[in-house]
Short mmCIF file of N, CA, C and O in Angstrom, two decimals:
data_model
loop_
_atom_site.label_atom_id
_atom_site.label_comp_id
_atom_site.label_asym_id
_atom_site.label_seq_id
_atom_site.Cartn_x
_atom_site.Cartn_y
_atom_site.Cartn_z
N MET K 1 -25.03 -22.44 23.19
CA MET K 1 -24.38 -22.38 21.89
C MET K 1 -23.17 -21.45 21.96
O MET K 1 -22.13 -21.72 21.37
N ASN K 2 -23.28 -20.36 22.70
CA ASN K 2 -22.14 -19.49 22.89
C ASN K 2 -20.88 -20.11 23.40
O ASN K 2 -19.84 -20.05 22.82
N THR K 3 -21.12 -20.96 24.39
CA THR K 3 -20.01 -21.63 25.00
C THR K 3 -19.40 -22.61 24.03
O THR K 3 -18.15 -22.73 23.88
N PHE K 4 -20.18 -23.40 23.29
CA PHE K 4 -19.72 -24.29 22.28
C PHE K 4 -18.76 -23.56 21.27
O PHE K 4 -17.59 -24.01 20.95
N PHE K 5 -19.26 -22.45 20.74
CA PHE K 5 -18.44 -21.78 19.77
C PHE K 5 -17.26 -20.93 20.34
O PHE K 5 -16.26 -20.73 19.67
N GLN K 6 -17.41 -20.62 21.64
CA GLN K 6 -16.16 -19.95 22.27
C GLN K 6 -15.07 -21.08 22.35
O GLN K 6 -13.90 -20.76 22.16
N GLU K 7 -15.47 -22.25 22.70
CA GLU K 7 -14.43 -23.40 22.85
C GLU K 7 -13.90 -23.68 21.50
O GLU K 7 -12.70 -23.93 21.37
N TYR K 8 -14.79 -23.57 20.42
CA TYR K 8 -14.33 -23.80 19.00
C TYR K 8 -13.23 -22.87 18.61
O TYR K 8 -12.23 -23.24 18.09
N ALA K 9 -13.62 -21.55 18.83
CA ALA K 9 -12.70 -20.44 18.48
C ALA K 9 -11.36 -20.58 19.27
O ALA K 9 -10.30 -20.36 18.71
N ALA K 10 -11.52 -20.84 20.57
CA ALA K 10 -10.32 -21.00 21.42
C ALA K 10 -9.35 -22.09 20.93
O ALA K 10 -8.19 -21.96 20.92
N ALA K 11 -9.99 -23.18 20.55
CA ALA K 11 -9.17 -24.33 20.08
C ALA K 11 -8.42 -23.95 18.80
O ALA K 11 -7.24 -24.28 18.60
N PHE K 12 -9.10 -23.21 17.86
CA PHE K 12 -8.31 -22.78 16.66
C PHE K 12 -7.30 -21.73 17.03
O PHE K 12 -6.23 -21.73 16.45
N SER K 13 -7.58 -20.90 18.08
CA SER K 13 -6.66 -19.89 18.49
C SER K 13 -5.38 -20.59 18.98
O SER K 13 -4.26 -19.96 18.88
N ARG K 14 -5.50 -21.71 19.56
CA ARG K 14 -4.30 -22.51 20.15
C ARG K 14 -3.74 -23.34 19.05
O ARG K 14 -2.73 -24.10 19.31
N PHE K 15 -4.35 -23.37 17.84
CA PHE K 15 -4.02 -24.35 16.81
C PHE K 15 -4.04 -25.75 17.36
O PHE K 15 -3.25 -26.61 16.94
N ASP K 16 -5.10 -26.05 18.08
CA ASP K 16 -5.24 -27.34 18.88
C ASP K 16 -6.17 -28.28 18.04
O ASP K 16 -7.40 -28.19 18.16
N VAL K 17 -5.57 -28.98 17.08
CA VAL K 17 -6.32 -29.83 16.14
C VAL K 17 -7.18 -30.82 16.91
O VAL K 17 -8.33 -30.95 16.52
N ASP K 18 -6.63 -31.40 17.95
CA ASP K 18 -7.40 -32.49 18.59
C ASP K 18 -8.67 -31.80 19.29
O ASP K 18 -9.72 -32.47 19.33
N ALA K 19 -8.51 -30.63 19.89
CA ALA K 19 -9.64 -30.02 20.58
C ALA K 19 -10.75 -29.59 19.55
O ALA K 19 -11.97 -29.74 19.78
N VAL K 20 -10.36 -29.16 18.42
CA VAL K 20 -11.27 -28.87 17.28
C VAL K 20 -12.06 -30.14 16.91
O VAL K 20 -13.31 -30.15 16.86
N ASN K 21 -11.34 -31.17 16.68
CA ASN K 21 -11.92 -32.38 16.27
C ASN K 21 -12.90 -33.00 17.23
O ASN K 21 -13.84 -33.64 16.92
N ASP K 22 -12.58 -32.80 18.59
CA ASP K 22 -13.44 -33.33 19.59
C ASP K 22 -14.81 -32.61 19.67
O ASP K 22 -15.71 -33.23 20.24
N LEU K 23 -14.89 -31.47 18.99
CA LEU K 23 -16.22 -30.81 18.88
C LEU K 23 -17.13 -31.25 17.72
O LEU K 23 -18.22 -30.79 17.51
N TRP K 24 -16.71 -32.26 17.07
CA TRP K 24 -17.42 -32.77 15.91
C TRP K 24 -17.79 -34.17 16.04
O TRP K 24 -17.20 -34.96 16.70
N ALA K 25 -18.88 -34.56 15.32
CA ALA K 25 -19.30 -35.96 15.22
C ALA K 25 -18.98 -36.40 13.76
O ALA K 25 -18.91 -35.61 12.83
N TYR K 26 -18.72 -37.68 13.62
CA TYR K 26 -18.26 -38.22 12.34
C TYR K 26 -19.14 -39.28 11.87
O TYR K 26 -19.72 -40.02 12.57
N PRO K 27 -19.31 -39.30 10.45
CA PRO K 27 -18.55 -38.44 9.50
C PRO K 27 -18.99 -37.02 9.58
O PRO K 27 -20.14 -36.71 9.83
N ALA K 28 -18.03 -36.09 9.46
CA ALA K 28 -18.29 -34.65 9.41
C ALA K 28 -18.62 -34.30 7.96
O ALA K 28 -17.88 -34.78 7.06
N HIS K 29 -19.53 -33.48 7.78
CA HIS K 29 -19.90 -33.04 6.41
C HIS K 29 -19.53 -31.61 6.15
O HIS K 29 -19.78 -30.75 7.02
N ILE K 30 -18.98 -31.34 4.99
CA ILE K 30 -18.67 -29.99 4.53
C ILE K 30 -19.43 -29.82 3.28
O ILE K 30 -19.21 -30.63 2.26
N VAL K 31 -20.19 -28.79 3.16
CA VAL K 31 -21.00 -28.56 1.96
C VAL K 31 -20.92 -27.06 1.60
O VAL K 31 -21.18 -26.19 2.34
N GLY K 32 -20.33 -26.83 0.37
CA GLY K 32 -20.22 -25.48 -0.06
C GLY K 32 -20.00 -25.40 -1.49
O GLY K 32 -19.36 -26.31 -2.12
N ARG K 33 -20.51 -24.39 -2.16
CA ARG K 33 -20.18 -24.02 -3.58
C ARG K 33 -20.62 -25.25 -4.44
O ARG K 33 -20.09 -25.62 -5.39
N GLY K 34 -21.76 -25.92 -4.03
CA GLY K 34 -22.21 -27.13 -4.81
C GLY K 34 -21.48 -28.31 -4.59
O GLY K 34 -21.64 -29.31 -5.25
N LYS K 35 -20.38 -28.31 -3.73
CA LYS K 35 -19.56 -29.51 -3.50
C LYS K 35 -19.84 -30.07 -2.11
O LYS K 35 -20.37 -29.36 -1.27
N ARG K 36 -19.60 -31.32 -1.96
CA ARG K 36 -19.83 -32.04 -0.70
C ARG K 36 -18.68 -32.88 -0.29
O ARG K 36 -18.12 -33.53 -1.17
N ALA K 37 -18.36 -33.01 0.92
CA ALA K 37 -17.42 -33.99 1.39
C ALA K 37 -17.88 -34.50 2.75
O ALA K 37 -18.38 -33.81 3.53
N ALA K 38 -17.66 -35.77 2.92
CA ALA K 38 -17.93 -36.48 4.20
C ALA K 38 -16.67 -37.01 4.68
O ALA K 38 -15.86 -37.78 3.93
N LEU K 39 -16.15 -36.50 5.83
CA LEU K 39 -14.84 -36.89 6.25
C LEU K 39 -14.99 -37.74 7.55
O LEU K 39 -15.68 -37.39 8.48
N ASP K 40 -14.15 -38.81 7.63
CA ASP K 40 -14.01 -39.53 8.86
C ASP K 40 -13.09 -38.82 9.77
O ASP K 40 -12.56 -37.71 9.42
N ALA K 41 -12.91 -39.22 11.02
CA ALA K 41 -12.20 -38.51 11.98
C ALA K 41 -10.80 -38.21 11.60
O ALA K 41 -10.22 -37.07 11.81
N GLU K 42 -10.14 -39.17 10.91
CA GLU K 42 -8.72 -38.89 10.54
C GLU K 42 -8.66 -37.90 9.35
O GLU K 42 -7.77 -37.04 9.28
N GLN K 43 -9.55 -38.01 8.37
CA GLN K 43 -9.65 -37.07 7.19
C GLN K 43 -9.91 -35.68 7.75
O GLN K 43 -9.24 -34.72 7.33
N PHE K 44 -10.83 -35.57 8.75
CA PHE K 44 -11.15 -34.25 9.28
C PHE K 44 -10.00 -33.74 10.09
O PHE K 44 -9.67 -32.46 9.97
N ARG K 45 -9.21 -34.56 10.74
CA ARG K 45 -7.98 -34.14 11.46
C ARG K 45 -7.05 -33.51 10.57
O ARG K 45 -6.41 -32.43 10.77
N LEU K 46 -6.77 -34.18 9.43
CA LEU K 46 -5.84 -33.67 8.37
C LEU K 46 -6.34 -32.28 7.81
O LEU K 46 -5.49 -31.42 7.62
N ASN K 47 -7.62 -32.24 7.61
CA ASN K 47 -8.23 -30.99 7.09
C ASN K 47 -8.03 -29.84 8.18
O ASN K 47 -7.60 -28.70 7.86
N THR K 48 -8.28 -30.18 9.39
CA THR K 48 -8.16 -29.16 10.49
C THR K 48 -6.69 -28.82 10.66
O THR K 48 -6.35 -27.55 10.84
N ALA K 49 -5.79 -29.66 10.53
CA ALA K 49 -4.31 -29.36 10.53
C ALA K 49 -3.97 -28.40 9.39
O ALA K 49 -3.20 -27.43 9.59
N GLY K 50 -4.49 -28.73 8.21
CA GLY K 50 -4.30 -27.73 7.14
C GLY K 50 -4.80 -26.40 7.34
O GLY K 50 -4.14 -25.39 7.05
N LEU K 51 -6.02 -26.35 7.96
CA LEU K 51 -6.63 -25.10 8.23
C LEU K 51 -5.82 -24.28 9.22
O LEU K 51 -5.52 -23.07 9.04
N CYS K 52 -5.32 -24.94 10.28
CA CYS K 52 -4.56 -24.34 11.31
C CYS K 52 -3.27 -23.72 10.64
O CYS K 52 -2.78 -22.66 10.93
N ALA K 53 -2.57 -24.58 9.86
CA ALA K 53 -1.31 -24.11 9.18
C ALA K 53 -1.62 -22.87 8.26
O ALA K 53 -0.87 -21.93 8.17
N PHE K 54 -2.75 -22.96 7.54
CA PHE K 54 -3.13 -21.81 6.70
C PHE K 54 -3.37 -20.50 7.47
O PHE K 54 -2.88 -19.49 7.19
N TYR K 55 -4.14 -20.72 8.55
CA TYR K 55 -4.48 -19.60 9.39
C TYR K 55 -3.16 -18.94 10.01
O TYR K 55 -3.03 -17.75 10.09
N LYS K 56 -2.31 -19.82 10.49
CA LYS K 56 -1.06 -19.40 11.06
C LYS K 56 -0.26 -18.62 10.06
O LYS K 56 0.32 -17.55 10.31
N TYR K 57 -0.16 -19.08 8.79
CA TYR K 57 0.52 -18.47 7.73
C TYR K 57 -0.05 -17.03 7.43
O TYR K 57 0.69 -16.17 7.07
N GLN K 58 -1.35 -16.95 7.58
CA GLN K 58 -2.09 -15.73 7.29
C GLN K 58 -1.88 -14.69 8.48
O GLN K 58 -2.28 -13.54 8.31
N GLY K 59 -1.21 -15.12 9.55
CA GLY K 59 -0.90 -14.17 10.66
C GLY K 59 -1.90 -14.25 11.83
O GLY K 59 -1.93 -13.43 12.66
N MET K 60 -2.68 -15.30 11.88
CA MET K 60 -3.70 -15.41 12.87
C MET K 60 -3.09 -15.57 14.29
O MET K 60 -2.19 -16.49 14.46
N ALA K 61 -3.49 -14.74 15.21
CA ALA K 61 -3.10 -14.87 16.58
C ALA K 61 -4.30 -15.32 17.50
O ALA K 61 -4.18 -15.92 18.47
N LYS K 62 -5.47 -15.05 16.88
CA LYS K 62 -6.79 -15.40 17.62
C LYS K 62 -7.85 -15.44 16.67
O LYS K 62 -8.05 -14.68 15.71
N ALA K 63 -8.78 -16.52 16.94
CA ALA K 63 -10.00 -16.64 16.22
C ALA K 63 -11.23 -16.25 17.14
O ALA K 63 -11.08 -16.62 18.35
N THR K 64 -12.19 -15.63 16.66
CA THR K 64 -13.36 -15.35 17.34
C THR K 64 -14.61 -15.89 16.66
O THR K 64 -14.66 -15.87 15.42
N LYS K 65 -15.67 -16.20 17.37
CA LYS K 65 -16.96 -16.68 16.83
C LYS K 65 -18.03 -16.05 17.68
O LYS K 65 -17.89 -16.18 19.02
N ARG K 66 -19.03 -15.54 17.19
CA ARG K 66 -20.09 -15.06 17.89
C ARG K 66 -21.49 -15.48 17.22
O ARG K 66 -21.56 -15.48 16.06
N VAL K 67 -22.28 -16.12 18.08
CA VAL K 67 -23.57 -16.75 17.56
C VAL K 67 -24.48 -15.54 17.15
O VAL K 67 -24.77 -14.65 17.91
N LEU K 68 -24.87 -15.61 15.83
CA LEU K 68 -25.86 -14.61 15.36
C LEU K 68 -27.27 -15.12 15.36
O LEU K 68 -28.21 -14.31 15.48
N ASP K 69 -27.39 -16.40 15.07
CA ASP K 69 -28.71 -16.99 14.89
C ASP K 69 -28.68 -18.49 15.28
O ASP K 69 -27.79 -19.20 15.01
N PHE K 70 -29.71 -18.86 15.98
CA PHE K 70 -29.88 -20.19 16.42
C PHE K 70 -31.32 -20.70 16.01
O PHE K 70 -32.25 -20.08 16.50
N THR K 71 -31.30 -21.75 15.15
CA THR K 71 -32.64 -22.14 14.73
C THR K 71 -32.83 -23.62 14.95
O THR K 71 -32.10 -24.47 14.18
N PRO K 72 -33.58 -24.17 15.82
CA PRO K 72 -33.92 -25.52 16.04
C PRO K 72 -34.59 -26.05 14.83
O PRO K 72 -35.55 -25.46 14.30
N LEU K 73 -34.15 -27.15 14.27
CA LEU K 73 -34.67 -27.82 13.14
C LEU K 73 -35.52 -29.15 13.61
O LEU K 73 -36.55 -29.37 12.96
N THR K 74 -35.01 -29.77 14.49
CA THR K 74 -35.67 -30.99 15.12
C THR K 74 -35.40 -30.91 16.60
O THR K 74 -34.56 -30.12 16.98
N PRO K 75 -35.90 -31.87 17.47
CA PRO K 75 -35.58 -31.87 18.77
C PRO K 75 -34.03 -32.04 19.13
O PRO K 75 -33.61 -31.65 20.15
N SER K 76 -33.28 -32.55 18.11
CA SER K 76 -31.81 -32.85 18.39
C SER K 76 -30.94 -32.10 17.46
O SER K 76 -29.81 -32.38 17.57
N THR K 77 -31.51 -31.31 16.52
CA THR K 77 -30.65 -30.81 15.54
C THR K 77 -30.93 -29.25 15.40
O THR K 77 -32.10 -28.86 15.41
N ALA K 78 -29.96 -28.36 15.24
CA ALA K 78 -30.10 -26.98 15.02
C ALA K 78 -29.15 -26.49 13.95
O ALA K 78 -28.15 -26.87 13.78
N CYS K 79 -29.59 -25.39 13.33
CA CYS K 79 -28.75 -24.55 12.42
C CYS K 79 -28.27 -23.41 13.20
O CYS K 79 -29.10 -22.66 13.85
N VAL K 80 -26.97 -23.13 13.12
CA VAL K 80 -26.46 -22.01 13.82
C VAL K 80 -25.52 -21.20 12.83
O VAL K 80 -24.77 -21.75 12.16
N ARG K 81 -25.72 -19.89 12.95
CA ARG K 81 -24.92 -18.93 12.08
C ARG K 81 -24.09 -18.19 12.94
O ARG K 81 -24.58 -17.65 14.01
N THR K 82 -22.76 -18.07 12.69
CA THR K 82 -21.84 -17.28 13.46
C THR K 82 -21.22 -16.21 12.75
O THR K 82 -21.10 -16.37 11.53
N ALA K 83 -20.73 -15.24 13.48
CA ALA K 83 -19.86 -14.15 12.89
C ALA K 83 -18.42 -14.54 13.32
O ALA K 83 -18.13 -14.67 14.49
N ASP K 84 -17.57 -14.75 12.34
CA ASP K 84 -16.18 -15.21 12.65
C ASP K 84 -15.23 -14.10 12.23
O ASP K 84 -15.39 -13.37 11.24
N GLN K 85 -14.12 -14.11 13.02
CA GLN K 85 -13.06 -13.18 12.82
C GLN K 85 -11.75 -13.91 12.98
O GLN K 85 -11.68 -14.72 13.90
N ILE K 86 -10.83 -13.47 12.21
CA ILE K 86 -9.35 -13.93 12.45
C ILE K 86 -8.63 -12.62 12.80
O ILE K 86 -8.70 -11.67 11.93
N LEU K 87 -8.00 -12.60 13.93
CA LEU K 87 -7.27 -11.44 14.37
C LEU K 87 -5.73 -11.60 14.38
O LEU K 87 -5.28 -12.80 14.66
N ASP K 88 -5.02 -10.57 14.13
CA ASP K 88 -3.57 -10.64 14.23
C ASP K 88 -3.12 -10.44 15.73
O ASP K 88 -3.99 -10.21 16.57
N ALA K 89 -1.77 -10.39 15.87
CA ALA K 89 -1.23 -10.25 17.23
C ALA K 89 -1.57 -8.97 17.87
O ALA K 89 -1.61 -8.80 19.13
N GLU K 90 -1.83 -7.98 17.08
CA GLU K 90 -2.27 -6.64 17.66
C GLU K 90 -3.80 -6.52 17.84
O GLU K 90 -4.32 -5.41 18.24
N GLY K 91 -4.55 -7.60 17.52
CA GLY K 91 -5.96 -7.57 17.72
C GLY K 91 -6.77 -6.95 16.54
O GLY K 91 -7.89 -6.71 16.63
N GLN K 92 -5.97 -6.76 15.42
CA GLN K 92 -6.68 -6.17 14.23
C GLN K 92 -7.23 -7.41 13.38
O GLN K 92 -6.65 -8.42 13.30
N THR K 93 -8.45 -7.09 12.79
CA THR K 93 -9.05 -8.07 11.94
C THR K 93 -8.30 -8.38 10.71
O THR K 93 -8.05 -7.35 9.95
N ILE K 94 -7.96 -9.59 10.48
CA ILE K 94 -7.37 -9.99 9.21
C ILE K 94 -8.37 -10.27 8.22
O ILE K 94 -8.35 -9.79 7.00
N ILE K 95 -9.47 -10.94 8.65
CA ILE K 95 -10.62 -11.30 7.77
C ILE K 95 -11.81 -11.64 8.63
O ILE K 95 -11.58 -11.99 9.79
N ALA K 96 -12.99 -11.46 8.12
CA ALA K 96 -14.16 -11.76 8.81
C ALA K 96 -15.24 -12.36 7.85
O ALA K 96 -15.15 -11.93 6.67
N TRP K 97 -16.12 -13.24 8.34
CA TRP K 97 -17.22 -13.78 7.49
C TRP K 97 -18.25 -14.35 8.44
O TRP K 97 -18.04 -14.39 9.66
N GLU K 98 -19.40 -14.70 7.89
CA GLU K 98 -20.38 -15.43 8.56
C GLU K 98 -20.36 -16.90 8.17
O GLU K 98 -20.11 -17.17 6.96
N HIS K 99 -20.47 -17.85 9.10
CA HIS K 99 -20.40 -19.18 8.91
C HIS K 99 -21.67 -19.91 9.36
O HIS K 99 -22.33 -19.38 10.23
N VAL K 100 -22.00 -21.00 8.75
CA VAL K 100 -23.31 -21.71 9.11
C VAL K 100 -22.85 -23.23 9.44
O VAL K 100 -22.03 -23.78 8.69
N TYR K 101 -23.41 -23.64 10.47
CA TYR K 101 -23.22 -25.04 10.89
C TYR K 101 -24.55 -25.78 11.21
O TYR K 101 -25.49 -25.06 11.63
N LEU K 102 -24.59 -27.05 11.09
CA LEU K 102 -25.58 -27.83 11.64
C LEU K 102 -25.05 -28.53 12.88
O LEU K 102 -23.93 -29.12 12.84
N LEU K 103 -25.69 -28.44 14.03
CA LEU K 103 -25.22 -29.09 15.24
C LEU K 103 -26.26 -30.07 15.71
O LEU K 103 -27.39 -29.97 15.46
N SER K 104 -25.74 -31.11 16.36
CA SER K 104 -26.62 -32.23 16.77
C SER K 104 -26.31 -32.57 18.28
O SER K 104 -25.21 -32.56 18.68
N ASP K 105 -27.42 -32.81 19.01
CA ASP K 105 -27.29 -33.28 20.38
C ASP K 105 -27.10 -34.87 20.29
O ASP K 105 -27.94 -35.60 20.11
N THR K 106 -25.77 -35.25 20.53
CA THR K 106 -25.52 -36.66 20.43
C THR K 106 -25.34 -37.29 21.86
O THR K 106 -25.40 -36.56 22.82
N ASP K 107 -25.03 -38.55 21.85
CA ASP K 107 -24.73 -39.20 23.17
C ASP K 107 -23.53 -38.62 23.80
O ASP K 107 -23.40 -38.77 25.02
N ASP K 108 -22.70 -37.96 23.07
CA ASP K 108 -21.46 -37.39 23.64
C ASP K 108 -21.63 -35.83 23.75
O ASP K 108 -20.59 -35.11 23.91
N GLY K 109 -22.81 -35.36 23.72
CA GLY K 109 -23.07 -33.95 23.88
C GLY K 109 -23.22 -33.25 22.55
O GLY K 109 -23.37 -33.86 21.46
N ILE K 110 -23.32 -31.93 22.56
CA ILE K 110 -23.50 -31.18 21.31
C ILE K 110 -22.27 -31.26 20.48
O ILE K 110 -21.12 -31.10 20.91
N LYS K 111 -22.50 -31.64 19.22
CA LYS K 111 -21.35 -31.72 18.28
C LYS K 111 -21.73 -31.02 17.00
O LYS K 111 -22.94 -31.07 16.52
N ALA K 112 -20.82 -30.57 16.26
CA ALA K 112 -21.01 -30.03 14.89
C ALA K 112 -21.04 -31.33 14.06
O ALA K 112 -20.32 -32.20 14.25
N VAL K 113 -21.90 -31.18 13.06
CA VAL K 113 -22.06 -32.38 12.07
C VAL K 113 -21.90 -31.80 10.66
O VAL K 113 -21.41 -32.64 9.79
N THR K 114 -22.14 -30.62 10.46
CA THR K 114 -22.02 -30.11 9.07
C THR K 114 -21.59 -28.65 9.07
O THR K 114 -21.98 -27.82 9.88
N ALA K 115 -20.62 -28.34 8.23
CA ALA K 115 -20.16 -26.87 8.02
C ALA K 115 -20.52 -26.52 6.69
O ALA K 115 -20.37 -27.20 5.69
N LEU K 116 -20.98 -25.31 6.56
CA LEU K 116 -21.37 -24.62 5.26
C LEU K 116 -20.50 -23.39 5.05
O LEU K 116 -20.87 -22.33 5.51
N PRO K 117 -19.24 -23.59 4.49
CA PRO K 117 -18.26 -22.54 4.54
C PRO K 117 -18.20 -21.59 3.36
O PRO K 117 -17.25 -20.94 3.02
N ASP K 118 -19.45 -21.49 2.57
CA ASP K 118 -19.40 -20.61 1.38
C ASP K 118 -18.84 -19.21 1.67
O ASP K 118 -18.02 -18.72 0.90
N ASN K 119 -19.26 -18.60 2.69
CA ASN K 119 -18.87 -17.19 3.06
C ASN K 119 -17.43 -17.15 3.43
O ASN K 119 -16.67 -16.22 2.95
N GLU K 120 -16.83 -18.11 4.14
CA GLU K 120 -15.41 -18.15 4.44
C GLU K 120 -14.57 -18.29 3.17
O GLU K 120 -13.62 -17.60 2.92
N LEU K 121 -15.08 -19.25 2.29
CA LEU K 121 -14.27 -19.49 1.01
C LEU K 121 -14.35 -18.21 0.17
O LEU K 121 -13.25 -17.78 -0.42
N GLU K 122 -15.44 -17.50 0.17
CA GLU K 122 -15.58 -16.24 -0.60
C GLU K 122 -14.65 -15.14 -0.04
O GLU K 122 -14.01 -14.47 -0.80
N ALA K 123 -14.64 -15.07 1.23
CA ALA K 123 -13.73 -14.07 1.93
C ALA K 123 -12.28 -14.26 1.64
O ALA K 123 -11.58 -13.38 1.24
N TRP K 124 -11.85 -15.58 1.63
CA TRP K 124 -10.45 -15.86 1.34
C TRP K 124 -10.18 -15.76 -0.13
O TRP K 124 -9.09 -15.24 -0.52
N ARG K 125 -11.13 -16.08 -0.93
CA ARG K 125 -11.02 -15.86 -2.43
C ARG K 125 -10.76 -14.39 -2.74
O ARG K 125 -9.94 -13.97 -3.46
N ALA K 126 -11.54 -13.51 -2.09
CA ALA K 126 -11.46 -12.08 -2.24
C ALA K 126 -10.08 -11.53 -1.84
O ALA K 126 -9.60 -10.59 -2.42
N ARG K 127 -9.42 -12.27 -0.88
CA ARG K 127 -8.13 -11.82 -0.56
C ARG K 127 -7.03 -12.43 -1.46
O ARG K 127 -5.81 -12.23 -1.24
N GLY K 128 -7.45 -13.27 -2.37
CA GLY K 128 -6.48 -13.87 -3.29
C GLY K 128 -5.71 -15.02 -2.82
O GLY K 128 -4.64 -15.44 -3.28
N THR K 129 -6.30 -15.80 -1.69
CA THR K 129 -5.60 -16.88 -1.17
C THR K 129 -6.07 -18.16 -1.90
O THR K 129 -7.22 -18.21 -2.34
N PRO K 130 -5.30 -19.21 -1.85
CA PRO K 130 -5.67 -20.47 -2.39
C PRO K 130 -6.89 -21.24 -1.70
O PRO K 130 -7.58 -21.97 -2.32
N MET K 131 -7.09 -20.87 -0.41
CA MET K 131 -8.32 -21.47 0.23
C MET K 131 -9.55 -21.24 -0.51
O MET K 131 -10.54 -21.97 -0.45
N GLY K 132 -9.72 -20.05 -1.10
CA GLY K 132 -10.91 -19.68 -1.78
C GLY K 132 -11.22 -20.42 -3.03
O GLY K 132 -12.23 -20.30 -3.68
N ALA K 133 -10.26 -21.32 -3.43
CA ALA K 133 -10.42 -22.03 -4.70
C ALA K 133 -11.22 -23.39 -4.57
O ALA K 133 -11.60 -24.02 -5.56
N TRP K 134 -11.63 -23.76 -3.32
CA TRP K 134 -12.32 -25.04 -3.17
C TRP K 134 -13.68 -24.97 -3.88
O TRP K 134 -14.44 -24.07 -3.84
#
């Protein structure tokens, strides 16, 4: 799991939309604040591009993820909680939160299938950014 999320954070750090999307199975599900979205690959790509642009605007030079908890739910599905940080060019934390994902062991390997971004949304809302409005 650590390798998966290191790749995920590295892809965001490079603002590499395609690499982020390759780590997901579709439809990708986003569930937070009582709202739900199921995105096909192109919709998710547009969402990822928007996130990358937002993170860049906020001054992100690097994203980090550290696995805090791994809970198998079924033989092929697990819940993973990560500690996320966005760092500036000097390595200072811009913002941090805990994130929850559902991952699945697919024919194409381990893929994220659901993101639960409540804590990220709250962290950005507390900073007064529009991302916290979802």
